[in-house]
């Protein structure tokens, strides 16, 4: 499959300049009615790439209804998910495409301001976007006068959540604010705000140039288009673009994953585990994955090698998630910490009698009881781990030893 | 607050909630406390005979974390088939 | 004879109001401390707090009205609402007047809590730490039997009760904070405005 978002110079070459970008892709089309792109996006079936997978056309239409010319576009490049690297890679290598998408969105929804919300730890992405903005301002821009500012997002897991992003831009406080009002109603500066992932904006910019039929050429049975995924192994992470519907096995082969795989973590810390057998032929397609009890999420595909322990990996993830709680809601603060501590004890061989039963009970109680979905994601991951690694958990709890470590030390 | 005759659901502001637990004391049929004293709400609507108790639970909350929200009649699901068994501990 | 009645009514209702408002402060603090016993659920504490508060202002109203009507003090209505406007023990009465003003703010905001919102209500409720001590000082300075042994005993009990429960509340707050998982204490989630805005 020919790459689309990542077409052009190799990623290692760094940020593509404005001139190269224009030469390669042509100028952004100017439309008499900037809102026609909304219908095009709806027809394309483009889904948001921030994790929720909400239809992009519908989202822009909702904001456009409320905008009255004073809306704000917040390009979300916070990427607080530790296993994901696609957004920072996209911003660092194709910043002009991201800016194209942001300006396109601003015209379509009637916004008068753009905020680029980029994780403060993503230095290459920030530099690339700053330079890209400078290139546009140096007279080689499209001549539009939209103020575009770059805000460094706090390096936390929840900072990329919609209400947290708006909260930080408004008040310097990166904590989610609960459900009311939602950003599309009242967001940055009290205006209707479109919070859109940077990959979604980049995809929109390509669709504006080449049309929805072009976008829909590659793809899977239920969902069309391409998507960026972050492939993770013990050796490291790599970002690649796939046709939606590529199977996990197909991706593993293309990414040259050679180790024996025990399980796959899909969707990031907010997603869930599947055993290697379950995952092998699963199409990386939001609809198919939801049917299989999984989720495409932000496109993370992490392979757990057969000589690694799923209990330990899960303990580390849950400990991180507990520490990343915004500490606003009791169930999340206390519940995740209790689950994390008990899982750590089980992983470390110091489990007390009821630990496994309590983890199971607590995990069933936390969903929906926080102001944001952080606890839901964490317990979703925990419950998938309890299912996929059921045997390992039971053995850890009962024998206080890691069956994987023993198996491999015996084989050595 | 919604009018007494409307079907209502309980909404908790999770950030405001500080685990005082009075809601569970006053509406034990629908609210129980987790291991740390924070409320778990069972069922999406308050059955008619518990309406007054729900109102009292909302009024009692020292941090105004509870709210009653009208539930449209057309989409109202059947009241929770199982209620939380009455707690025998002192609470 | 009727002057004696007014004088007794004013002193009596004042003392009752002071005792009740001391109980109100204690009940409020016990609510925060989350005190409970088998047979005394937590909602009882907060509901008593509210109901006793309303009861105490009934006696407070009687105290003010009888004091105004009492010819001995020659308090006009003005002196009862404007601090230091009284010719009878101006400072002592002023303490009471300010205490009443704060109490009115407390009661009004509490009755309208659903409409004004939790944050505003909470900010105003801190005035309770002003209203109650002023009432105690008013009691010690304004009445003719202010320093009679039985009166001092009553005042002493009120101060001990409130002081004790307040100390308990402060210590319980510290314990609760210490018991919170480290994630709360070390929360670095809140970004600072200095973490970077570039144009």
mmCIF file of C-alpha atoms in Angstrom, chain B:
data_model
loop_
_atom_site.group_PDB
_atom_site.id
_atom_site.type_symbol
_atom_site.label_atom_id
_atom_site.label_comp_id
_atom_site.label_asym_id
_atom_site.label_seq_id
_atom_site.Cartn_x
_atom_site.Cartn_y
_atom_site.Cartn_z
ATOM 1 C CA UNK B 1 -35.229 20.281 41.092
ATOM 2 C CA UNK B 2 -37.603 18.486 38.726
ATOM 3 C CA UNK B 3 -41.291 18.508 39.597
ATOM 4 C CA UNK B 4 -42.390 15.760 41.962
ATOM 5 C CA UNK B 5 -44.346 13.911 39.300
ATOM 6 C CA UNK B 6 -41.554 13.554 36.750
ATOM 7 C CA UNK B 7 -39.434 10.434 36.624
ATOM 8 C CA UNK B 8 -35.920 11.289 37.689
ATOM 9 C CA UNK B 9 -32.443 9.885 37.632
ATOM 10 C CA UNK B 10 -29.602 10.528 40.032
ATOM 11 C CA UNK B 11 -26.538 12.360 38.744
ATOM 12 C CA UNK B 12 -23.419 12.660 40.875
ATOM 13 C CA UNK B 13 -20.783 15.331 40.339
ATOM 14 C CA UNK B 14 -17.788 13.086 40.869
ATOM 15 C CA UNK B 15 -15.328 15.906 41.339
ATOM 16 C CA UNK B 16 -17.402 17.546 44.049
ATOM 17 C CA UNK B 17 -18.241 14.277 45.786
ATOM 18 C CA UNK B 18 -16.087 13.891 48.880
ATOM 19 C CA UNK B 19 -17.380 10.576 50.177
ATOM 20 C CA UNK B 20 -19.554 11.879 53.017
ATOM 21 C CA UNK B 21 -21.952 9.035 52.368
ATOM 22 C CA UNK B 22 -25.201 10.597 53.474
ATOM 23 C CA UNK B 23 -26.808 9.746 50.159
ATOM 24 C CA UNK B 24 -26.271 6.054 50.809
ATOM 25 C CA UNK B 25 -27.748 6.384 54.288
ATOM 26 C CA UNK B 26 -30.867 8.100 53.018
ATOM 27 C CA UNK B 27 -31.365 6.071 49.833
ATOM 28 C CA UNK B 28 -29.850 2.663 50.564
ATOM 29 C CA UNK B 29 -32.145 1.000 48.031
ATOM 30 C CA UNK B 30 -30.284 2.680 45.181
ATOM 31 C CA UNK B 31 -26.965 3.885 46.534
ATOM 32 C CA UNK B 32 -24.239 1.894 48.197
ATOM 33 C CA UNK B 33 -20.751 2.948 49.211
ATOM 34 C CA UNK B 34 -17.580 1.401 47.861
ATOM 35 C CA UNK B 35 -14.598 0.415 50.004
ATOM 36 C CA UNK B 36 -13.543 4.052 50.302
ATOM 37 C CA UNK B 37 -16.905 5.602 51.056
ATOM 38 C CA UNK B 38 -17.807 6.815 47.577
ATOM 39 C CA UNK B 39 -21.269 6.201 46.141
ATOM 40 C CA UNK B 40 -22.213 3.579 43.576
ATOM 41 C CA UNK B 41 -25.617 4.268 42.039
ATOM 42 C CA UNK B 42 -27.657 1.268 40.964
ATOM 43 C CA UNK B 43 -30.290 1.874 38.338
ATOM 44 C CA UNK B 44 -30.807 4.826 36.072
ATOM 45 C CA UNK B 45 -34.189 5.995 37.349
ATOM 46 C CA UNK B 46 -35.684 6.465 40.781
ATOM 47 C CA UNK B 47 -38.853 4.448 41.271
ATOM 48 C CA UNK B 48 -41.842 6.640 42.133
ATOM 49 C CA UNK B 49 -42.134 5.453 45.720
ATOM 50 C CA UNK B 50 -38.567 6.552 46.454
ATOM 51 C CA UNK B 51 -38.876 10.048 44.970
ATOM 52 C CA UNK B 52 -39.124 11.841 48.284
ATOM 53 C CA UNK B 53 -36.202 9.905 49.703
ATOM 54 C CA UNK B 54 -34.147 10.800 46.659
ATOM 55 C CA UNK B 55 -34.953 14.475 47.119
ATOM 56 C CA UNK B 56 -33.933 14.278 50.751
ATOM 57 C CA UNK B 57 -30.679 12.572 49.827
ATOM 58 C CA UNK B 58 -29.908 15.341 47.342
ATOM 59 C CA UNK B 59 -30.659 18.028 49.929
ATOM 60 C CA UNK B 60 -28.559 16.340 52.600
ATOM 61 C CA UNK B 61 -25.326 16.224 50.616
ATOM 62 C CA UNK B 62 -22.999 18.730 52.303
ATOM 63 C CA UNK B 63 -21.204 19.511 49.055
ATOM 64 C CA UNK B 64 -24.213 19.516 46.697
ATOM 65 C CA UNK B 65 -22.741 16.688 44.652
ATOM 66 C CA UNK B 66 -26.096 15.078 43.915
ATOM 67 C CA UNK B 67 -28.636 16.227 41.409
ATOM 68 C CA UNK B 68 -31.894 14.834 40.106
ATOM 69 C CA UNK B 69 -32.246 14.951 36.378
ATOM 70 C CA UNK B 70 -35.544 14.441 34.603
ATOM 71 C CA UNK B 71 -35.628 11.291 32.529
ATOM 72 C CA UNK B 72 -37.775 11.470 29.386
ATOM 73 C CA UNK B 73 -40.702 9.150 29.838
ATOM 74 C CA UNK B 74 -40.455 7.653 26.356
ATOM 75 C CA UNK B 75 -36.934 6.396 26.855
ATOM 76 C CA UNK B 76 -37.285 5.536 30.501
ATOM 77 C CA UNK B 77 -36.042 2.012 31.107
ATOM 78 C CA UNK B 78 -37.766 -0.223 33.621
ATOM 79 C CA UNK B 79 -36.713 0.620 37.182
ATOM 80 C CA UNK B 80 -33.766 -1.391 38.404
ATOM 81 C CA UNK B 81 -34.956 -4.932 38.792
ATOM 82 C CA UNK B 82 -32.660 -5.570 41.725
ATOM 83 C CA UNK B 83 -32.251 -3.186 44.568
ATOM 84 C CA UNK B 84 -29.311 -3.042 46.875
ATOM 85 C CA UNK B 85 -30.167 -5.197 49.895
ATOM 86 C CA UNK B 86 -30.674 -3.128 53.035
ATOM 87 C CA UNK B 87 -27.429 -2.817 54.881
ATOM 88 C CA UNK B 88 -27.347 -4.366 58.315
ATOM 89 C CA UNK B 89 -24.193 -2.568 59.384
ATOM 90 C CA UNK B 90 -24.492 0.776 61.100
ATOM 91 C CA UNK B 91 -23.298 2.674 58.073
#
